[in-house]
Coordinates of N, CA and C in Angstrom, one line a residue:
Chain A
X1466 N 0.8 -1.2 0.0 CA 0.0 0.0 0.0 C 0.9 1.2 0.0
X1467 N 0.4 2.3 -0.6 CA 1.1 3.5 -0.7 C 0.5 4.5 0.3
X1468 N 1.4 5.4 0.8 CA 1.0 6.4 1.8 C 1.8 7.6 1.7
X1469 N 1.1 8.8 1.9 CA 1.8 10.1 1.9 C 1.4 10.8 3.2
X1470 N 2.4 11.2 3.9 CA 2.1 11.9 5.1 C 2.6 13.4 5.1
X1471 N 1.7 14.3 5.3 CA 2.0 15.7 5.5 C 1.7 16.0 6.9
X1472 N 2.7 16.0 7.7 CA 2.4 16.1 9.2 C 2.0 17.5 9.6
X1473 N 2.3 18.5 8.8 CA 1.9 19.9 9.2 C 0.5 20.2 8.6
X1474 N -0.4 20.3 9.5 CA -1.8 20.6 9.1 C -1.9 22.0 8.6
X1475 N -1.3 22.9 9.4 CA -1.4 24.3 9.1 C -0.2 25.0 9.5
X1476 N 0.3 25.9 8.6 CA 1.5 26.7 8.9 C 1.1 28.2 8.6
X1477 N 1.5 29.1 9.6 CA 1.2 30.5 9.4 C 2.5 31.2 9.5
X1478 N 2.9 32.0 8.5 CA 4.1 32.8 8.6 C 3.8 34.2 8.1
X1479 N 4.7 35.1 8.4 CA 4.6 36.5 7.9 C 5.2 36.6 6.6
X1480 N 4.6 37.4 5.7 CA 5.2 37.6 4.4 C 6.7 37.9 4.4
X1481 N 7.3 37.3 3.4 CA 8.8 37.4 3.2 C 9.6 36.4 3.9
X1482 N 8.9 35.7 4.9 CA 9.6 34.6 5.5 C 9.7 33.4 4.6
X1483 N 10.8 32.6 4.8 CA 10.9 31.3 4.1 C 10.1 30.2 4.8
X1484 N 9.5 29.3 4.1 CA 8.7 28.3 4.7 C 8.9 27.0 4.0
X1485 N 9.0 25.9 4.8 CA 9.2 24.5 4.2 C 8.0 23.6 4.6
X1486 N 7.4 23.0 3.5 CA 6.3 22.1 3.7 C 6.9 20.7 3.6
X1487 N 6.6 19.8 4.6 CA 7.2 18.5 4.6 C 6.3 17.5 4.0
X1488 N 6.9 16.5 3.3 CA 6.2 15.4 2.7 C 7.0 14.1 2.9
X1489 N 6.4 13.1 3.5 CA 7.1 11.8 3.7 C 6.2 10.8 3.0
X1490 N 6.8 9.8 2.3 CA 6.0 8.9 1.5 C 6.4 7.4 1.8
X1491 N 5.5 6.5 1.5 CA 5.8 5.1 1.7 C 5.3 4.4 0.4
X1492 N 6.2 3.6 -0.2 CA 5.8 2.8 -1.3 C 6.7 1.6 -1.4
X1493 N 6.2 0.5 -2.0 CA 7.0 -0.7 -2.3 C 7.5 -0.7 -3.7
X1494 N 7.0 0.2 -4.5 CA 7.5 0.3 -5.9 C 8.9 0.8 -5.9
X1495 N 9.7 0.3 -6.8 CA 11.1 0.8 -7.0 C 11.1 2.0 -7.9
X1496 N 10.1 2.1 -8.7 CA 10.0 3.3 -9.6 C 8.6 3.9 -9.2
X1497 N 8.7 5.2 -8.9 CA 7.5 5.9 -8.5 C 7.7 7.4 -8.8
X1498 N 6.6 8.1 -8.6 CA 6.6 9.5 -9.1 C 6.0 10.4 -8.0
X1499 N 6.5 11.5 -7.7 CA 6.0 12.4 -6.7 C 5.6 13.7 -7.3
X1500 N 4.5 14.3 -6.7 CA 4.0 15.5 -7.2 C 3.7 16.5 -6.1
X1501 N 3.7 17.7 -6.4 CA 3.1 18.8 -5.5 C 2.0 19.5 -6.3
X1502 N 0.9 19.7 -5.6 CA -0.2 20.5 -6.2 C -0.6 21.6 -5.2
X1503 N -1.0 22.7 -5.7 CA -1.5 23.9 -4.9 C -3.0 24.0 -5.1
X1504 N -3.7 24.2 -4.0 CA -5.2 24.4 -4.1 C -5.5 25.7 -3.4
X1505 N -5.7 26.8 -4.3 CA -6.1 28.1 -3.7 C -7.5 28.0 -3.3
X1506 N -8.0 29.1 -2.7 CA -9.4 29.1 -2.3 C -10.4 28.8 -3.4
X1507 N -10.1 29.1 -4.6 CA -11.0 28.8 -5.7 C -11.3 27.3 -5.9
X1508 N -10.4 26.5 -5.3 CA -10.7 25.0 -5.3 C -10.0 24.2 -6.3
X1509 N -9.5 24.8 -7.4 CA -8.8 24.0 -8.4 C -7.4 23.6 -8.0
X1510 N -7.1 22.3 -8.2 CA -5.7 21.8 -7.9 C -4.8 22.2 -9.1
X1511 N -3.8 23.0 -8.7 CA -2.8 23.5 -9.7 C -1.5 22.7 -9.6
X1512 N -1.1 22.1 -10.7 CA 0.1 21.3 -10.7 C 1.3 22.2 -10.5
X1513 N 2.3 21.8 -9.6 CA 3.5 22.5 -9.4 C 4.7 21.8 -9.9
X1514 N 4.9 20.5 -9.6 CA 6.1 19.8 -10.0 C 5.8 18.3 -9.9
X1515 N 6.6 17.6 -10.7 CA 6.6 16.2 -10.8 C 8.1 15.7 -10.7
X1516 N 8.3 14.7 -9.9 CA 9.7 14.2 -9.7 C 9.7 12.7 -9.9
X1517 N 10.6 12.1 -10.7 CA 10.7 10.7 -10.8 C 11.6 10.1 -9.8
X1518 N 11.4 8.9 -9.3 CA 12.2 8.4 -8.2 C 13.7 8.1 -8.6
X1519 N 13.9 8.0 -9.9 CA 15.3 7.7 -10.3 C 16.1 9.0 -10.6
X1520 N 15.5 10.2 -10.3 CA 16.1 11.5 -10.5 C 16.1 12.2 -9.2
X1521 N 17.2 12.2 -8.5 CA 17.3 12.8 -7.2 C 17.8 14.2 -7.2
X1522 N 17.9 14.8 -8.3 CA 18.3 16.2 -8.4 C 17.3 17.1 -7.8
X1523 N 17.7 18.0 -7.0 CA 16.8 19.0 -6.5 C 16.4 20.0 -7.5
X1524 N 15.3 20.7 -7.4 CA 14.9 21.6 -8.4 C 14.5 22.9 -7.8
X1525 N 14.8 24.0 -8.6 CA 14.4 25.3 -8.2 C 13.6 26.0 -9.3
X1526 N 12.5 26.6 -8.9 CA 11.7 27.4 -9.9 C 11.3 28.7 -9.3
X1527 N 12.1 29.7 -9.6 CA 11.8 31.0 -9.0 C 11.9 30.9 -7.5
X1528 N 10.9 31.2 -6.7 CA 10.9 31.2 -5.3 C 10.7 29.8 -4.7
X1529 N 10.3 28.9 -5.6 CA 10.0 27.5 -5.2 C 11.2 26.6 -5.3
X1530 N 11.4 25.7 -4.4 CA 12.4 24.7 -4.5 C 11.9 23.4 -3.9
X1531 N 12.5 22.3 -4.4 CA 12.0 21.0 -3.9 C 13.3 20.2 -3.6
X1532 N 13.2 19.5 -2.4 CA 14.3 18.7 -1.9 C 13.9 17.2 -1.8
X1533 N 14.3 16.4 -2.8 CA 14.0 15.0 -2.8 C 15.1 14.2 -2.2
X1534 N 14.8 13.5 -1.1 CA 15.8 12.6 -0.5 C 15.2 11.2 -0.4
X1535 N 15.7 10.3 -1.3 CA 15.2 9.0 -1.3 C 15.6 8.2 0.0
X1536 N 16.7 8.6 0.6 CA 17.1 7.9 1.8 C 16.2 8.1 3.0
X1537 N 15.5 9.2 3.0 CA 14.6 9.4 4.1 C 13.1 9.4 3.6
X1538 N 12.9 9.1 2.3 CA 11.6 9.0 1.7 C 10.9 10.3 1.9
X1539 N 11.6 11.4 1.6 CA 10.9 12.7 1.7 C 11.0 13.6 0.5
X1540 N 10.1 14.4 0.3 CA 10.0 15.3 -0.9 C 9.5 16.6 -0.4
X1541 N 10.4 17.4 0.2 CA 9.9 18.7 0.9 C 9.9 19.9 -0.1
X1542 N 9.1 20.8 0.2 CA 8.8 22.0 -0.7 C 9.1 23.2 0.1
X1543 N 10.0 24.1 -0.4 CA 10.3 25.3 0.2 C 9.9 26.5 -0.6
X1544 N 9.3 27.5 0.0 CA 8.9 28.7 -0.6 C 9.8 29.8 0.0
X1545 N 10.6 30.5 -0.8 CA 11.5 31.5 -0.3 C 10.8 32.9 -0.4
X1546 N 11.0 33.7 0.5 CA 10.4 35.1 0.5 C 8.9 35.0 0.2
X1547 N 8.2 34.3 1.1 CA 6.8 34.0 0.8 C 6.0 35.3 0.6
X1548 N 4.9 35.1 -0.2 CA 4.0 36.3 -0.5 C 2.6 35.8 -0.2
X1549 N 1.7 36.8 0.0 CA 0.3 36.6 0.4 C -0.3 35.6 -0.6
X1550 N 0.0 35.8 -1.9 CA -0.6 35.0 -3.0 C -0.2 33.5 -2.8
X1551 N 0.8 33.2 -2.0 CA 1.1 31.8 -1.8 C 0.2 31.1 -0.8
X1552 N -0.7 31.8 -0.2 CA -1.6 31.2 0.7 C -2.5 30.2 0.0
X1553 N -2.6 29.0 0.4 CA -3.3 28.0 -0.2 C -3.1 26.7 0.6
X1554 N -3.8 25.6 0.1 CA -3.5 24.3 0.7 C -2.6 23.6 -0.3
X1555 N -1.6 23.0 0.2 CA -0.6 22.3 -0.7 C -0.6 20.8 -0.4
X1556 N -0.7 20.1 -1.5 CA -0.8 18.6 -1.4 C 0.4 18.0 -2.1
X1557 N 0.9 17.0 -1.4 CA 2.0 16.1 -1.9 C 1.3 14.9 -2.4
X1558 N 1.7 14.3 -3.5 CA 1.0 13.1 -4.0 C 2.0 12.1 -4.6
X1559 N 1.7 10.9 -4.6 CA 2.5 9.8 -5.0 C 1.8 8.9 -6.0
X1560 N 2.6 8.5 -7.0 CA 2.0 7.6 -8.0 C 3.0 6.4 -8.2
X1561 N 2.5 5.2 -8.1 CA 3.4 4.1 -8.3 C 3.5 3.8 -9.8
X1562 N 4.1 2.7 -10.2 CA 4.4 2.4 -11.6 C 3.3 1.5 -12.2
X1563 N 2.2 1.4 -11.5 CA 1.1 0.5 -12.0 C 0.2 1.0 -13.1
X1564 N 0.6 2.1 -13.7 CA -0.3 2.7 -14.7 C -1.4 3.5 -14.2
X1565 N -2.3 4.0 -15.1 CA -3.3 5.0 -14.6 C -4.3 4.5 -13.7
X1566 N -4.5 3.2 -13.7 CA -5.6 2.6 -12.9 C -5.4 2.9 -11.4
X1567 N -4.1 3.2 -11.0 CA -3.9 3.4 -9.5 C -4.3 4.7 -9.0
X1568 N -4.3 5.7 -9.9 CA -4.6 7.0 -9.4 C -3.5 7.6 -8.6
X1569 N -3.6 8.8 -8.1 CA -2.7 9.4 -7.2 C -3.1 9.2 -5.8
X1570 N -2.0 9.0 -4.9 CA -2.3 8.9 -3.5 C -1.8 10.2 -2.9
X1571 N -2.8 10.9 -2.3 CA -2.5 12.3 -1.8 C -2.3 12.3 -0.3
X1572 N -1.5 13.2 0.2 CA -1.4 13.5 1.6 C -2.6 14.3 2.0
X1573 N -2.8 14.6 3.3 CA -3.9 15.3 3.8 C -3.9 16.8 3.5
X1574 N -2.7 17.3 3.1 CA -2.5 18.7 2.7 C -2.0 19.5 3.9
X1575 N -1.3 20.6 3.5 CA -0.9 21.6 4.5 C -1.5 22.9 4.1
X1576 N -2.2 23.5 5.1 CA -2.8 24.8 4.8 C -1.8 25.9 5.2
X1577 N -1.3 26.6 4.2 CA -0.3 27.6 4.3 C -1.0 29.0 4.4
X1578 N -0.7 29.7 5.4 CA -1.3 31.1 5.6 C -0.1 32.1 5.6
X1579 N -0.1 33.0 4.7 CA 0.9 34.0 4.6 C 0.2 35.3 5.1
X1580 N 0.7 35.8 6.2 CA 0.1 37.1 6.7 C 0.9 38.3 6.2
X1581 N 0.2 39.3 5.8 CA 0.9 40.5 5.3 C 1.6 41.3 6.4
Chain B
X757 N -4.7 27.0 -23.9 CA -5.9 26.3 -24.3 C -6.8 26.1 -23.1
X758 N -8.0 25.6 -23.3 CA -8.9 25.4 -22.3 C -8.5 24.2 -21.4
X759 N -8.8 24.4 -20.1 CA -8.4 23.4 -19.1 C -9.6 22.4 -19.0
X760 N -9.5 21.6 -17.9 CA -10.6 20.6 -17.6 C -11.8 21.5 -17.1
X761 N -12.9 21.2 -17.6 CA -14.1 21.8 -17.1 C -15.1 20.8 -16.5
X762 N -15.8 21.3 -15.5 CA -16.8 20.4 -14.8 C -18.1 21.2 -14.6
X763 N -19.1 20.4 -14.6 CA -20.4 21.1 -14.3 C -21.3 20.1 -13.6
X764 N -22.3 20.5 -12.8 CA -22.3 21.9 -12.4 C -21.2 22.3 -11.4
X765 N -21.1 23.6 -11.1 CA -20.1 24.0 -10.1 C -20.5 23.6 -8.7
X766 N -21.8 23.7 -8.5 CA -22.4 23.4 -7.2 C -23.7 22.7 -7.4
X767 N -24.0 21.7 -6.5 CA -25.2 21.0 -6.6 C -25.7 20.7 -5.2
X768 N -26.9 21.1 -5.0 CA -27.6 20.8 -3.7 C -28.8 19.8 -4.1
X769 N -28.8 18.7 -3.4 CA -29.9 17.8 -3.7 C -30.4 17.2 -2.4
X770 N -31.5 16.6 -2.5 CA -32.1 15.9 -1.3 C -31.7 14.5 -1.2
X771 N -31.6 14.0 0.0 CA -31.2 12.6 0.2 C -32.2 11.7 -0.6
X772 N -31.6 10.7 -1.3 CA -32.4 9.8 -2.0 C -32.5 10.1 -3.5
X773 N -32.2 11.3 -3.9 CA -32.2 11.7 -5.3 C -31.0 11.2 -6.0
X774 N -31.1 11.1 -7.4 CA -29.9 10.8 -8.2 C -29.3 12.1 -8.7
X775 N -27.9 12.1 -8.8 CA -27.2 13.3 -9.4 C -26.3 12.8 -10.4
X776 N -26.0 13.7 -11.4 CA -25.1 13.4 -12.5 C -24.1 14.6 -12.6
X777 N -22.8 14.2 -12.5 CA -21.7 15.2 -12.6 C -21.0 15.0 -13.9
X778 N -20.6 16.1 -14.5 CA -20.0 16.0 -15.8 C -18.6 16.6 -15.8
X779 N -17.7 15.9 -16.6 CA -16.4 16.4 -16.8 C -16.0 16.4 -18.2
X780 N -15.4 17.5 -18.6 CA -14.9 17.7 -20.0 C -13.4 17.9 -20.0
X781 N -12.7 16.9 -20.4 CA -11.2 16.9 -20.2 C -10.5 17.9 -21.2
X782 N -9.3 18.1 -21.0 CA -8.5 18.9 -21.9 C -8.5 18.2 -23.3
X783 N -8.7 19.0 -24.3 CA -8.7 18.5 -25.7 C -7.5 17.6 -26.0
X784 N -7.7 16.4 -26.5 CA -6.6 15.6 -26.9 C -6.1 14.6 -25.7
X785 N -6.6 14.9 -24.5 CA -6.3 14.0 -23.4 C -7.2 12.7 -23.5
X786 N -6.5 11.6 -23.5 CA -7.3 10.3 -23.6 C -7.5 9.7 -22.2
X787 N -6.8 10.1 -21.2 CA -6.9 9.6 -19.9 C -7.7 10.5 -19.0
X788 N -8.6 10.0 -18.2 CA -9.5 10.8 -17.4 C -9.6 10.2 -16.0
X789 N -9.7 11.0 -15.0 CA -9.7 10.5 -13.6 C -10.8 11.2 -12.8
X790 N -11.4 10.5 -11.9 CA -12.3 11.1 -10.9 C -11.7 10.9 -9.5
X791 N -11.8 12.0 -8.7 CA -11.4 12.0 -7.3 C -12.6 12.6 -6.5
X792 N -12.5 12.3 -5.2 CA -13.5 12.9 -4.3 C -12.7 13.5 -3.2
X793 N -13.1 14.7 -2.8 CA -12.4 15.4 -1.7 C -13.4 15.8 -0.6
X794 N -13.2 15.2 0.5 CA -14.1 15.4 1.7 C -13.2 15.7 2.9
X795 N -13.9 16.4 3.9 CA -13.1 16.8 5.1 C -12.6 15.6 5.8
X796 N -13.3 14.6 5.9 CA -12.9 13.4 6.7 C -11.9 12.5 6.0
X797 N -12.0 12.4 4.7 CA -11.2 11.4 3.9 C -10.1 12.0 3.1
X798 N -10.1 13.3 3.0 CA -9.1 13.9 2.1 C -9.4 13.7 0.7
X799 N -8.4 13.6 -0.2 CA -8.5 13.3 -1.6 C -8.5 11.8 -1.9
X800 N -9.5 11.3 -2.4 CA -9.6 9.9 -2.7 C -9.7 9.7 -4.2
X801 N -9.0 8.7 -4.8 CA -9.1 8.3 -6.2 C -10.3 7.4 -6.3
X802 N -11.1 7.7 -7.3 CA -12.3 6.9 -7.6 C -12.2 6.0 -8.8
X803 N -11.9 6.5 -9.9 CA -11.9 5.7 -11.1 C -11.1 6.4 -12.2
X804 N -10.6 5.6 -13.1 CA -9.7 6.0 -14.2 C -10.3 5.5 -15.5
X805 N -10.3 6.3 -16.6 CA -10.6 5.9 -17.9 C -9.4 6.1 -18.8
X806 N -9.2 5.1 -19.7 CA -8.3 5.3 -20.8 C -9.2 5.1 -22.0
X807 N -9.4 6.2 -22.8 CA -10.4 6.2 -23.8 C -11.8 6.0 -23.1
X808 N -12.6 5.1 -23.6 CA -13.9 4.9 -23.0 C -13.9 3.8 -22.0
X809 N -12.7 3.2 -21.7 CA -12.7 2.0 -20.9 C -12.2 2.3 -19.5
X810 N -12.8 1.8 -18.5 CA -12.4 1.9 -17.1 C -12.0 0.5 -16.6
X811 N -10.7 0.2 -16.6 CA -10.2 -1.2 -16.3 C -10.5 -1.6 -14.8
X812 N -10.7 -0.7 -13.9 CA -10.8 -1.0 -12.5 C -11.8 -0.1 -11.8
X813 N -12.9 -0.6 -11.4 CA -13.9 0.2 -10.8 C -14.0 0.0 -9.3
X814 N -13.0 -0.6 -8.7 CA -13.0 -0.9 -7.3 C -12.8 0.3 -6.4
X815 N -12.4 1.4 -6.9 CA -12.3 2.6 -6.1 C -13.6 3.3 -5.9
X816 N -14.6 3.0 -6.6 CA -15.9 3.6 -6.4 C -16.4 3.2 -5.0
X817 N -16.9 4.2 -4.2 CA -17.3 3.9 -2.8 C -18.3 2.9 -2.6
X818 N -19.3 2.8 -3.5 CA -20.4 1.9 -3.3 C -21.0 1.6 -4.7
X819 N -22.0 0.7 -4.8 CA -22.6 0.4 -6.0 C -23.6 1.4 -6.4
X820 N -23.8 2.5 -5.6 CA -24.6 3.6 -6.0 C -23.9 4.5 -7.0
X821 N -22.6 4.4 -7.0 CA -21.7 5.2 -7.9 C -21.4 4.5 -9.2
X822 N -21.6 5.2 -10.3 CA -21.2 4.7 -11.6 C -20.6 5.8 -12.4
X823 N -19.8 5.4 -13.4 CA -19.2 6.4 -14.2 C -19.1 5.9 -15.6
X824 N -19.2 6.8 -16.6 CA -19.1 6.3 -18.0 C -18.4 7.4 -18.8
X825 N -17.9 7.0 -19.9 CA -17.3 8.0 -20.8 C -17.6 7.5 -22.2
X826 N -18.1 8.4 -23.0 CA -18.4 8.1 -24.4 C -17.7 9.0 -25.3
X827 N -17.3 8.4 -26.5 CA -16.6 9.2 -27.5 C -15.2 9.6 -27.1
X828 N -14.7 9.0 -26.0 CA -13.3 9.3 -25.6 C -13.2 10.7 -25.1
X829 N -14.3 11.4 -24.7 CA -14.1 12.7 -24.2 C -14.9 12.9 -22.9
X830 N -16.1 13.4 -23.0 CA -16.8 13.8 -21.8 C -17.1 12.5 -20.9
X831 N -17.0 12.7 -19.6 CA -17.4 11.7 -18.7 C -18.4 12.1 -17.7
X832 N -19.3 11.2 -17.3 CA -20.3 11.5 -16.3 C -20.1 10.6 -15.1
X833 N -20.2 11.2 -13.9 CA -20.2 10.4 -12.7 C -21.6 10.5 -12.1
X834 N -22.2 9.3 -11.9 CA -23.6 9.3 -11.5 C -23.7 8.7 -10.1
X835 N -24.4 9.4 -9.2 CA -24.6 8.9 -7.8 C -26.1 8.7 -7.7
X836 N -26.5 7.4 -7.4 CA -27.9 7.1 -7.3 C -28.3 7.1 -5.8
X837 N -29.5 7.5 -5.5 CA -30.0 7.4 -4.1 C -29.0 8.1 -3.2
X838 N -28.7 9.3 -3.4 CA -27.7 10.0 -2.7 C -27.9 10.0 -1.2
X839 N -26.8 9.9 -0.4 CA -26.8 9.9 1.0 C -26.0 11.1 1.5
X840 N -26.2 11.5 2.7 CA -25.5 12.7 3.2 C -24.0 12.5 3.2
X841 N -23.5 11.3 3.4 CA -22.0 11.1 3.4 C -21.4 11.2 2.0
X842 N -22.3 11.4 1.0 CA -21.8 11.6 -0.4 C -21.4 13.1 -0.6
X843 N -21.8 14.0 0.4 CA -21.4 15.4 0.3 C -19.9 15.5 0.2
X844 N -19.4 16.2 -0.8 CA -18.0 16.3 -1.0 C -17.8 17.2 -2.3
X845 N -16.5 17.4 -2.5 CA -16.2 18.0 -3.8 C -15.7 16.9 -4.7
X846 N -16.2 16.8 -5.9 CA -15.8 15.8 -6.9 C -15.0 16.4 -7.9
X847 N -13.7 16.0 -8.0 CA -12.7 16.5 -8.9 C -12.5 15.6 -10.1
X848 N -12.3 16.2 -11.2 CA -12.0 15.4 -12.4 C -10.6 15.9 -12.9
X849 N -9.8 15.0 -13.4 CA -8.5 15.3 -14.0 C -8.3 14.6 -15.3
X850 N -7.4 15.1 -16.1 CA -7.1 14.4 -17.4 C -5.6 14.5 -17.6
X851 N -5.1 13.5 -18.4 CA -3.7 13.5 -18.8 C -3.7 13.0 -20.3
X852 N -2.5 13.1 -20.9 CA -2.4 12.8 -22.3 C -2.8 11.4 -22.6
X853 N -2.4 10.4 -21.7 CA -2.8 9.0 -21.9 C -1.8 8.3 -22.8
X854 N -0.6 8.8 -22.9 CA 0.3 8.2 -23.8 C 1.4 7.4 -23.1
X855 N 1.5 7.6 -21.8 CA 2.6 7.0 -21.0 C 2.0 6.3 -19.8
X856 N 2.9 5.7 -19.0 CA 2.5 4.9 -17.8 C 2.1 5.9 -16.7
X857 N 2.9 6.9 -16.5 CA 2.6 7.9 -15.5 C 2.8 9.3 -16.1
X858 N 1.7 10.0 -16.0 CA 1.7 11.3 -16.5 C 1.1 12.3 -15.5
X859 N 1.4 13.6 -15.8 CA 0.9 14.6 -14.9 C -0.6 14.8 -15.2
X860 N -1.3 14.8 -14.1 CA -2.8 15.0 -14.2 C -3.1 16.5 -14.0
X861 N -4.0 17.0 -14.8 CA -4.4 18.3 -14.7 C -5.9 18.3 -14.2
X862 N -6.2 19.1 -13.2 CA -7.5 19.0 -12.5 C -8.4 20.1 -13.0
X863 N -9.7 19.8 -12.9 CA -10.8 20.8 -13.1 C -11.1 21.5 -11.8
X864 N -12.1 22.4 -11.8 CA -12.4 23.2 -10.6 C -13.3 22.4 -9.6
X865 N -13.8 21.3 -10.0 CA -14.6 20.5 -9.1 C -16.1 20.8 -9.1
X866 N -16.9 19.9 -8.6 CA -18.3 20.0 -8.4 C -18.5 19.9 -6.9
X867 N -19.1 20.9 -6.2 CA -19.4 20.8 -4.8 C -20.8 20.2 -4.7
X868 N -20.9 19.0 -4.1 CA -22.1 18.4 -3.9 C -22.5 18.4 -2.4
X869 N -23.7 18.9 -2.2 CA -24.3 18.9 -0.8 C -25.6 18.1 -0.9
X870 N -25.6 17.1 0.0 CA -26.8 16.3 0.1 C -27.5 16.6 1.4
X871 N -28.7 17.1 1.3 CA -29.5 17.5 2.5 C -30.3 16.4 3.1

């Protein structure tokens, strides 16, 4: 069985602070895929990043960066110099190598509040 | 281009009534997914279509739930004899359908409230 744990239910920071959202996963698949999605108040899930298990390079996209560590089964997401528009619920998700029929396994989400 | 669209945006129904939710995937995407998001259960995967075919329906919560897709495009999720525990946001996603694992792009969801 696959599992994704986002231990932080809610995080509140002041604008311009850096913030890290944690994601820990469990899977028996040797090949798997990890995702982060953002869900703003409008409700639509917005794709942020996808990472394959065989590629452990960290990635930076503007103020966003992701730290994938296979040894600790973690895929953490950092927002640098946070802005009010970053306020949303962020979901980490896992997909095994079983094809589309498996669907994505999501964590419970972290509600990020950026205060002005 | 246009993203995934879903209708209705909101649906209020009485317990025991049937409801039909619609999903229109991104043009050219052959894979389509349904998920349910509720406070208690988080985001749950329900069913996947490749073309018009759904190889595994075991993710559907009960036999009151059914889904179909015709013409390889629009999909409908039908809930018969709705119960209050069916209240949730129903999300649809689509992907190209050309690989084993692809990025799924989500629609805005249908908020279902069963009174």
